[in-house]
Short mmCIF file of C-alpha atoms in Angstrom, two decimals:
data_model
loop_
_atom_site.label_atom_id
_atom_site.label_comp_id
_atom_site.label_asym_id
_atom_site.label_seq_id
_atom_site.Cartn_x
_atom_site.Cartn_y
_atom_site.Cartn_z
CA UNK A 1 -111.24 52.17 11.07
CA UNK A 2 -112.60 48.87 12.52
CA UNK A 3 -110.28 47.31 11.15
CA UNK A 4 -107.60 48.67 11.69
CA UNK A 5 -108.27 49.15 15.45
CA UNK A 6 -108.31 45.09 15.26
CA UNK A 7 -105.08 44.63 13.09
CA UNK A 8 -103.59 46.94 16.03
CA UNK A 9 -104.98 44.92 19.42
CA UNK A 10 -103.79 42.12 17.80
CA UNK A 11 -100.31 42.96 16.68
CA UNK A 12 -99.84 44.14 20.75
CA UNK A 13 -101.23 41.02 21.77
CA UNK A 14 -98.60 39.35 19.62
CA UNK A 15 -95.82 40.88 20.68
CA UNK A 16 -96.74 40.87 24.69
CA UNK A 17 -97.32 37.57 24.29
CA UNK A 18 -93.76 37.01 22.48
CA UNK A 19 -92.16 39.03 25.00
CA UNK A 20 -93.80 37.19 28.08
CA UNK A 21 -92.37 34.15 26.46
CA UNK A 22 -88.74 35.38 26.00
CA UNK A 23 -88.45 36.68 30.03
CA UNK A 24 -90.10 33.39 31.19
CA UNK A 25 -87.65 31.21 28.66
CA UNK A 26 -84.66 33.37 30.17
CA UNK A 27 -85.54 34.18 33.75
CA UNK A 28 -84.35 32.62 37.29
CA UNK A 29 -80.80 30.71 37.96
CA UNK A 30 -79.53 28.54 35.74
CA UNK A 31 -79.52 25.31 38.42
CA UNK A 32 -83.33 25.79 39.35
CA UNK A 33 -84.33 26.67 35.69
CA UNK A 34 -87.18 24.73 34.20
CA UNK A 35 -85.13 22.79 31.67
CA UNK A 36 -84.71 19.83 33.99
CA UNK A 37 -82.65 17.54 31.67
CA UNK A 38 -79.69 19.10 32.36
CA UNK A 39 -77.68 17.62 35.44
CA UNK A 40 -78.05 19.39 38.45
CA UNK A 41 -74.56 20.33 40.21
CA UNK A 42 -73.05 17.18 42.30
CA UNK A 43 -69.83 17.99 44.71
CA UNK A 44 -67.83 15.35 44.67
CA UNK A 45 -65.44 14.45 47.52
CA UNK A 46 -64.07 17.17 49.19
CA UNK A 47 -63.73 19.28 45.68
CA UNK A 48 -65.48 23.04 46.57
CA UNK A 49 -67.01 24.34 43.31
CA UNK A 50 -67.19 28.19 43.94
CA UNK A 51 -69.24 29.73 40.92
CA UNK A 52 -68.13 33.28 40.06
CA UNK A 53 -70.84 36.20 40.38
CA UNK A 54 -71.87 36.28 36.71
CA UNK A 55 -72.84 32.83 36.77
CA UNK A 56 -75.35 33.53 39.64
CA UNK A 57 -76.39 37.09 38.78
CA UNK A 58 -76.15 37.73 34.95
CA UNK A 59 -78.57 36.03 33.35
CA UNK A 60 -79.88 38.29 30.30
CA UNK A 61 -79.99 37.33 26.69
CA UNK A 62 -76.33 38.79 25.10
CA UNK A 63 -76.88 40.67 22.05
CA UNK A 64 -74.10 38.91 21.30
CA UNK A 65 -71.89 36.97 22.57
CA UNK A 66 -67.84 35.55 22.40
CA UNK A 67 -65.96 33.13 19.42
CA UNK A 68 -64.05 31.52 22.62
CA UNK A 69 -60.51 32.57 20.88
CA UNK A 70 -58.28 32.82 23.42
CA UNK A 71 -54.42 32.59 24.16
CA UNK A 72 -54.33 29.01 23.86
CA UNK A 73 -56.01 28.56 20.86
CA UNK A 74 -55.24 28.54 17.07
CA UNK A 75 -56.59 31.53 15.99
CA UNK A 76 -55.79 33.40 12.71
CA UNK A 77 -54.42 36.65 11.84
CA UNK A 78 -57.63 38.43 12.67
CA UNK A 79 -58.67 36.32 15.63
CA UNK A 80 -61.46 34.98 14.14
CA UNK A 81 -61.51 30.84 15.83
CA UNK A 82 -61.26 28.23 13.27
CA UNK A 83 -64.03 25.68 13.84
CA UNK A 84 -62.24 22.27 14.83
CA UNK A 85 -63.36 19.56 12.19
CA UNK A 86 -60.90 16.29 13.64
CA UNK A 87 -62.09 14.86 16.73
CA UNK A 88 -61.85 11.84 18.49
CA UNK A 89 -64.48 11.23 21.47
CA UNK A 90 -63.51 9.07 24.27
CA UNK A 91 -67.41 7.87 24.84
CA UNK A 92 -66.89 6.91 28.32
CA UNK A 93 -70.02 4.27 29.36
CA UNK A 94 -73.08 5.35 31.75
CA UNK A 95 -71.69 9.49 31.58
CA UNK A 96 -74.29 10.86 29.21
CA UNK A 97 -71.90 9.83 26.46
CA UNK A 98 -74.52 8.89 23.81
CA UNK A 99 -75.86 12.35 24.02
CA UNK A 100 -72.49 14.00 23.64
CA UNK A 101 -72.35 11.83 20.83
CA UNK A 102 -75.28 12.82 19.02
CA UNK A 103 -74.08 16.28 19.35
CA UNK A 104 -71.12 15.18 17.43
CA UNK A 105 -72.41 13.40 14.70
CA UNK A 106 -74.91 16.14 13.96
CA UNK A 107 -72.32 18.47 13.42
CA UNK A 108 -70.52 15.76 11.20
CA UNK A 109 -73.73 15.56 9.02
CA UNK A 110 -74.22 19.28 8.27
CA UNK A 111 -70.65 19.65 7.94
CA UNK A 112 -70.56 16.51 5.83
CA UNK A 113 -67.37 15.06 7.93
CA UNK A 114 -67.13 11.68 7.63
CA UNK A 115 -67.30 9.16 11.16
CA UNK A 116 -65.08 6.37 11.68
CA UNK A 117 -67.10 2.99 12.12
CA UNK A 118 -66.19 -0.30 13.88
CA UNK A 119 -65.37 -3.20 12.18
CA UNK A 120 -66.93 -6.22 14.47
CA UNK A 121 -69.98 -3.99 16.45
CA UNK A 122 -72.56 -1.04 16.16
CA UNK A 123 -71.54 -0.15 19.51
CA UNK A 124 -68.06 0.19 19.62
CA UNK A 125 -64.17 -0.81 18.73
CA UNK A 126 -63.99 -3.80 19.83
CA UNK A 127 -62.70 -7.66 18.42
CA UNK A 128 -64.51 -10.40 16.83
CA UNK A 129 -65.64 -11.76 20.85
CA UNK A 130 -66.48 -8.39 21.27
CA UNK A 131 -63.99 -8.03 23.87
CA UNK A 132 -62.57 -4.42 23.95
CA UNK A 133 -58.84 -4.18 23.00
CA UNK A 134 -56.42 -0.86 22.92
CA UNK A 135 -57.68 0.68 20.05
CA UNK A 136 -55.82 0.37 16.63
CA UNK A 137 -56.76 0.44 12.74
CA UNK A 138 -57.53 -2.95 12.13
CA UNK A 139 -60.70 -2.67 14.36
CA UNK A 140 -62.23 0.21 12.30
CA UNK A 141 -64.66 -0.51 8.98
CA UNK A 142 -63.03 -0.76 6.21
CA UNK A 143 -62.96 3.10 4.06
CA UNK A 144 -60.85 4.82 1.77
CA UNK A 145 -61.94 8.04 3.18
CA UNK A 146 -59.86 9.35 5.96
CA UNK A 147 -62.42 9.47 9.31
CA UNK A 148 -62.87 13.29 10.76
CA UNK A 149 -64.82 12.21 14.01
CA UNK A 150 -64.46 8.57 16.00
CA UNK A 151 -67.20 8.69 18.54
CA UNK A 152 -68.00 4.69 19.35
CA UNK A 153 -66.58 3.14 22.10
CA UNK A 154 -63.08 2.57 22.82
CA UNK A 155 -60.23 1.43 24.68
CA UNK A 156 -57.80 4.45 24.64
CA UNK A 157 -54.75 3.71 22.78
CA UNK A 158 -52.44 6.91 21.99
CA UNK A 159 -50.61 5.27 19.41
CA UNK A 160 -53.48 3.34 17.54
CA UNK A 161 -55.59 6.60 17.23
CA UNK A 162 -52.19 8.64 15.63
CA UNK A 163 -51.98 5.93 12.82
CA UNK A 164 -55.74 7.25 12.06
CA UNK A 165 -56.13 11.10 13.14
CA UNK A 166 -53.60 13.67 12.26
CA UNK A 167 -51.87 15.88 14.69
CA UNK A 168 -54.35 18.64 14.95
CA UNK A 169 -57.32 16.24 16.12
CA UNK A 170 -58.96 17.35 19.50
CA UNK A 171 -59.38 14.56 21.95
CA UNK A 172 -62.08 14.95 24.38
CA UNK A 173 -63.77 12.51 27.08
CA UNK A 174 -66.25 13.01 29.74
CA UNK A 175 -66.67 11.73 33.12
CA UNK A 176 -69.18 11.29 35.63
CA UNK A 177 -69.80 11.24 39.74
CA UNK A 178 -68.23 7.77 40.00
CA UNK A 179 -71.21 6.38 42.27
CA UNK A 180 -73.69 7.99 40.23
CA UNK A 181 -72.38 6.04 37.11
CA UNK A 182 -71.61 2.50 39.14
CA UNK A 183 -75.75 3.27 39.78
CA UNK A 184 -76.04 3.54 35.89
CA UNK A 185 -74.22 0.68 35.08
CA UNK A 186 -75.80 -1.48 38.03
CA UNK A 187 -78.86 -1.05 36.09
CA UNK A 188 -78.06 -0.70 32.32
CA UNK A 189 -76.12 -3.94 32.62
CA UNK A 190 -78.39 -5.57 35.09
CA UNK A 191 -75.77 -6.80 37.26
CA UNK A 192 -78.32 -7.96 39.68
CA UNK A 193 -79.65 -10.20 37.46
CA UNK A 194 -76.61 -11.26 36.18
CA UNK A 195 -74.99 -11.86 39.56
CA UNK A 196 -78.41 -14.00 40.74
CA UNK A 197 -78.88 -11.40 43.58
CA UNK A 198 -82.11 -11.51 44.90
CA UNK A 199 -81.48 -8.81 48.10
CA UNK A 200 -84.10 -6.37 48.73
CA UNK A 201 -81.11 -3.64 48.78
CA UNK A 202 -79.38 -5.61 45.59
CA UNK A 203 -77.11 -2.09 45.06
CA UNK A 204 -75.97 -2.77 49.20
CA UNK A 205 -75.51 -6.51 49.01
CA UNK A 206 -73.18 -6.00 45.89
CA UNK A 207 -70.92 -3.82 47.54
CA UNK A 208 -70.72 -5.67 50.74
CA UNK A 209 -69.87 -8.85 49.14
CA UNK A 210 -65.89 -8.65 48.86
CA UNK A 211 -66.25 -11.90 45.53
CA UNK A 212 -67.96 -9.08 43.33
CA UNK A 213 -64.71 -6.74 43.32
CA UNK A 214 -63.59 -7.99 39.86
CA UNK A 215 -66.36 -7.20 37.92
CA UNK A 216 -67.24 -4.28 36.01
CA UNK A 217 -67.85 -1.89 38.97
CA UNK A 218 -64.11 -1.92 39.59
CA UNK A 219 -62.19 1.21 38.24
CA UNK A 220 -64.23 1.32 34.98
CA UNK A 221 -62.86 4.58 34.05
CA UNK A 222 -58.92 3.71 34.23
CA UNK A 223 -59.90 0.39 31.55
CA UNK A 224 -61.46 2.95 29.50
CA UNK A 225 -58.76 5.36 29.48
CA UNK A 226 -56.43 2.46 28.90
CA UNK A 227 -54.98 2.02 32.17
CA UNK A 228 -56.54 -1.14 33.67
CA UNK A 229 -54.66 -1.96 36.47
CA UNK A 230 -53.29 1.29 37.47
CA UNK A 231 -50.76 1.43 40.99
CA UNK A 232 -52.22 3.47 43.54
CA UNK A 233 -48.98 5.14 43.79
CA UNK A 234 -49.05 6.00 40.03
CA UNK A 235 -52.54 7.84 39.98
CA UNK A 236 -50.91 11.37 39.87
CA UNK A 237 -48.25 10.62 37.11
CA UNK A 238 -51.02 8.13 35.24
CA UNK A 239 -53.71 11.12 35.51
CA UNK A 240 -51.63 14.16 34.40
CA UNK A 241 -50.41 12.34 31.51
CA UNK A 242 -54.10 11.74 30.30
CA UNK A 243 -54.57 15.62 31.21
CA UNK A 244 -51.47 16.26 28.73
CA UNK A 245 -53.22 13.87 25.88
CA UNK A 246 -56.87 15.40 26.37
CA UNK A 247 -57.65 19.26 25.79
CA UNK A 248 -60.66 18.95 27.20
CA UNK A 249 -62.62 16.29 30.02
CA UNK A 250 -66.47 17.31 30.45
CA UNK A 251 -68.27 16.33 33.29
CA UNK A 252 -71.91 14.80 33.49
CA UNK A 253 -72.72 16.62 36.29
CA UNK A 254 -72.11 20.38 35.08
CA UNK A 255 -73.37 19.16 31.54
CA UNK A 256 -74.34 22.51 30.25
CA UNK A 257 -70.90 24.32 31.14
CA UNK A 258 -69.17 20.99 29.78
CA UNK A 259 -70.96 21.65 26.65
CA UNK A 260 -70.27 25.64 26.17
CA UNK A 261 -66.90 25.21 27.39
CA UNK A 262 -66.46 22.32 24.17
CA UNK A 263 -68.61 24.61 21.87
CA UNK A 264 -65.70 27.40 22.71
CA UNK A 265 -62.63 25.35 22.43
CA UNK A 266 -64.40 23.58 19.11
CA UNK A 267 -64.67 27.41 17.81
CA UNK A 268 -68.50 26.36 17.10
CA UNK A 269 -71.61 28.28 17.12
CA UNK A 270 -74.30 27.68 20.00
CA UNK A 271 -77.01 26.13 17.88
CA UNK A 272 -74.21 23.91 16.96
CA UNK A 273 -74.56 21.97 20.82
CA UNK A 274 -78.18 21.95 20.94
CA UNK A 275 -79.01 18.68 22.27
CA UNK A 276 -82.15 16.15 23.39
CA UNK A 277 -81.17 13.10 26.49
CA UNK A 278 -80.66 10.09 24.86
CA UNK A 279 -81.00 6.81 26.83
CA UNK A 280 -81.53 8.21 29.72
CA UNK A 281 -82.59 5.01 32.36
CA UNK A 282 -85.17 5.72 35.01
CA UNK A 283 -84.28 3.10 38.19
CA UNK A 284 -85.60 2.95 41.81
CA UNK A 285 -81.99 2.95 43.38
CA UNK A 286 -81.00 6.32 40.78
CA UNK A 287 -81.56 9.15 43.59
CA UNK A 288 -80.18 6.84 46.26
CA UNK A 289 -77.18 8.88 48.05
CA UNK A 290 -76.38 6.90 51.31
CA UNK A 291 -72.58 7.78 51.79
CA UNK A 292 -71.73 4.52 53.48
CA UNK A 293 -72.24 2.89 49.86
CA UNK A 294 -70.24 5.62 48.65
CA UNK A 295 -67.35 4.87 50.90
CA UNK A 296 -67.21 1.50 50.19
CA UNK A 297 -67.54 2.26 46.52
CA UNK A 298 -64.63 4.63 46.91
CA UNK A 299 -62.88 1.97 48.02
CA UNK A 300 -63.30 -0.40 45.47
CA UNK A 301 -62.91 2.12 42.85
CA UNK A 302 -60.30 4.15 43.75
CA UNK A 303 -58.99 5.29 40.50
CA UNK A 304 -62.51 6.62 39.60
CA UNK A 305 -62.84 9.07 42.33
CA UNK A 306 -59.04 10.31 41.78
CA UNK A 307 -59.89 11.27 38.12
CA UNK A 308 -63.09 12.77 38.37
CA UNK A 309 -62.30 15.18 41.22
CA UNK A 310 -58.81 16.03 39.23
CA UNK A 311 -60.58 17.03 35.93
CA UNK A 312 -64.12 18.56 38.24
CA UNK A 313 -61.37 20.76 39.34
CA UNK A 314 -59.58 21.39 36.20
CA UNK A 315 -63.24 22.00 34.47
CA UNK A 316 -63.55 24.79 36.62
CA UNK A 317 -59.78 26.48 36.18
CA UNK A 318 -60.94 26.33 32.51
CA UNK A 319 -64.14 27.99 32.90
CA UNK A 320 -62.23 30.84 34.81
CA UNK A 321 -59.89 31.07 32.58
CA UNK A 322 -62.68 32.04 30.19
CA UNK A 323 -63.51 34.87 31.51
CA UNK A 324 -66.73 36.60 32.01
CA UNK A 325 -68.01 36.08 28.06
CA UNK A 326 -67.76 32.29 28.72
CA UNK A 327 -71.59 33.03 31.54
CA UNK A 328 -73.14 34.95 28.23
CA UNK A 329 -72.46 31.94 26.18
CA UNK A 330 -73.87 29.87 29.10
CA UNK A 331 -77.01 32.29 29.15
CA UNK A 332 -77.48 32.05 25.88
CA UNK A 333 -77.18 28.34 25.80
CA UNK A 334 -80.19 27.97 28.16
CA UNK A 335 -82.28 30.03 26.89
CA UNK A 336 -81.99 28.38 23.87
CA UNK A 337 -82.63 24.82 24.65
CA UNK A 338 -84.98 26.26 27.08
CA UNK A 339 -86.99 28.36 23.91
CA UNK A 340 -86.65 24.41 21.84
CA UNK A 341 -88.04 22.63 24.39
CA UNK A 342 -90.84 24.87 24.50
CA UNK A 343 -91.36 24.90 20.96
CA UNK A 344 -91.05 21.07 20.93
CA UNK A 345 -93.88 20.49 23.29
CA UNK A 346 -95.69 22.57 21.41
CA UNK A 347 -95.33 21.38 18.25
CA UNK A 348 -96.05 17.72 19.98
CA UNK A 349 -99.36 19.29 21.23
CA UNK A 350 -99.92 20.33 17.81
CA UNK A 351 -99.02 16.90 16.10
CA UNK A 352 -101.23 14.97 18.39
CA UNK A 353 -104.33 17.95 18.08
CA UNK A 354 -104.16 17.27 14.55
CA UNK A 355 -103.68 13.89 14.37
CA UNK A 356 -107.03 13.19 16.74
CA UNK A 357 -108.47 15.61 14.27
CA UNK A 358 -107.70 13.72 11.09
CA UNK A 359 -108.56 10.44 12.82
CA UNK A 360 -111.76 11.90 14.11
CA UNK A 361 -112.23 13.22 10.21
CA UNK A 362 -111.03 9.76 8.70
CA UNK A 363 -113.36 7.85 10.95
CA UNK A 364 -116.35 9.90 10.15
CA UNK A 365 -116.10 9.35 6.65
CA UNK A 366 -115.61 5.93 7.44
CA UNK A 367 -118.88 5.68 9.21
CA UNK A 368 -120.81 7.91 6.56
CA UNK A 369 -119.37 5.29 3.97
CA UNK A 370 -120.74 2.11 5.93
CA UNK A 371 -124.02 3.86 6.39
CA UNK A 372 -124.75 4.36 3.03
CA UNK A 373 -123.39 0.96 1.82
CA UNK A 374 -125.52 -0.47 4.17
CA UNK A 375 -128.64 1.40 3.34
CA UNK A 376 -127.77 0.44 -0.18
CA UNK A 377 -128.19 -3.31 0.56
CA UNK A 378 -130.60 -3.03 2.83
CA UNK A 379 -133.17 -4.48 1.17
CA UNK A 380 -131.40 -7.06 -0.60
CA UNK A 381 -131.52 -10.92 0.63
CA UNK A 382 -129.62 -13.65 -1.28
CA UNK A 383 -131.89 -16.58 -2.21
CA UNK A 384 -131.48 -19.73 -1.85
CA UNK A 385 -130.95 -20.45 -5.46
CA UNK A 386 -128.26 -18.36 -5.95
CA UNK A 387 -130.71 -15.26 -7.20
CA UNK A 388 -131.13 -11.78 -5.32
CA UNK A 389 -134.67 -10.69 -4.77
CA UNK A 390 -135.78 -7.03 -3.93
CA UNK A 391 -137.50 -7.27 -0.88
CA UNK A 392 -140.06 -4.12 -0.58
CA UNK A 393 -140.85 -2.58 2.71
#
């Protein structure tokens, strides 16, 4: 009976402790949960997010949850989504691209879908100088088998990437705060360095200084999207036809409904987006939000600003347009990566535990070892005539 009372207390203590675990993995709003890698919300401009209810009050676990088939999606006969297996991933630079990317190609390797590579670089399309043309076949590795996925860098050529992809292939890009990501690439390409600028506010004195317009912190996003000297009075027209060419733009800054709203139009499952940061850069100037910079910034880069606040607004028609099921994906979501990074830490706790263990172990046998091959030649003295003579104590 002892035993059984024990095998009981400790099958309750199991489970309230399994249950305290799920509410604290799935409790409290998603923008002051504890999984702090994902972006907190940025307003950019004068663009006014308003979040529905359900993303501020529902936040229990779905039994389950949505396949994201929807009106504007292929769907067959019995509306079941067909999972999207052609992609091509505009991997825009400093926007969290790299872990988008790894997202990508670890769907590609359980799916065993096969990445385009570059010809001339690891890190993108680009030409024997490593100068970045339009994109087009020539620049890609040389493989009889047909690519699925291209996720490396590139110039954004419509025509170059339909001699590659077929029809069918979703095109997605992502884009970030513009003066959040002129930050990033301050730092990532050391500009300040570069540029011999010794200021004590080096992000202020580059901005102020009219001769460093024509570098990189121009318009980035319009060379990327292969527009690189776009008229001002073209934005609109330039813009809408990348909206036509692009069924879906993420944002950095509402990474986790980016991500859901991809997983949906991808027809994938949520494990399927389950992510960890990848180079993510830690620099004194990153939380610095002084909006005269910004201004000036805005200025330089106009074309930035007028494309992120046109697809921050048309990420949020498409999360509408979702409906409610889209917020009990998005639950889900967190909780999830929530419950991994849990059980990551964890399992790091448990990896170092037993690694000081096993040294600990190692070294102790190490020491008995020495001891006793020391006490075996303890009384042993080499001669000096080559001989060894027992010594007696």
């Amino acid at each position: 009976m002892a035993n059984l009372s024990c095998r009981a207390v400790c099958i309750m203590s199991v489970s309230a402790l399994a249950i305290l675990l799920w509410f604290w993995t799935t409790k409290g709003d998603f923008h002051t949960n504890r999984f702090h890698d994902i972006p907190r919300p940025r307003k950019a401009g004068n663009v006014k997010v308003v979040l529905p209810s359900a993303h501020n009050n529902d936040r229990s676990m779905p039994s389950s949850f949505g396949d994201g088939c929807n009106q504007k999606r292929e769907c067959s006969s019995n509306d079941t989504c067909q999972p999207k297996k052609n992609i091509v991933f505009l991997k825009v630079h400093k926007c969290a691209s790299t872990t988008v990317t790894a997202v990508l190609r670890k769907y590609a390797a359980a799916n065993n879908l096969v990445i385009a590579h570059p010809k001339y670089s690891g890190a993108g399309f680009c030409d024997r100088r490593c100068i970045y043309p339009p994109f087009r076949k020539e620049l890609m590795n040389n493989s009889r088998a047909k690519p699925n996925m291209l996720l490396n860098h590139i110039v954004y050529n419509e025509e170059g990437l339909a001699e590659v992809f077929p029809p069918d292939t979703f095109y997605v890009a992502i884009l970030r705060e513009p003066f959040a990501a002129f930050k990033s690439y301050f730092s990532y390409f050391h500009l300040a360095k570069r540029h011999k600028i010794t200021a004590k506010d080096p992000i202020k004195y580059f901005l102020e200084n009219r001769h460093f317009l024509k570098t990189v912190a121009n318009n980035t996003y319009a060379a990327e999207f292969g527009v690189p000297n776009p008229d001002t009075r073209n934005y609109g027209k330039i813009i809408r036809h990348i909206d036509s060419k692009f069924q879906l733009v993420m944002i950095t800054d509402y990474f986790a409904e980016s991500l859901v709203l991809l997983k949906r139009y991808l027809c994938w499952d949520v494990k399927d987006i389950l992510y960890e940061s990848r180079q993510v850069n830690h620099y004194s100037f990153k939380d610095l939000e002084d909006p005269v910079l910004r201004q000036i910034h805005r200025k330089w880069s106009p074309f930035n600003y007028a494309i992120y606040d046109y697809f921050n607004k048309t990420l949020w028609r498409k999360i509408q347009q979702e409906g409610e099921s889209f917020y009990k994906d998005l639950n889900t979501f967190i909780s999830m990566l929530n419950l991994q990074k849990v059980t990551r830490k964890n399992s790091k706790k448990a990896t170092r535990k037993n690694s000081k263990k096993a040294t600990r172990k190692n070294s102790k046998k190490a020491t008995r070892k020495n001891s006793k091959k020391a006490t075996s030649k303890k009384g042993t003295k080499p001669c000096d005539h080559g001989l060894t003579m027992i010594q007696y104590y």
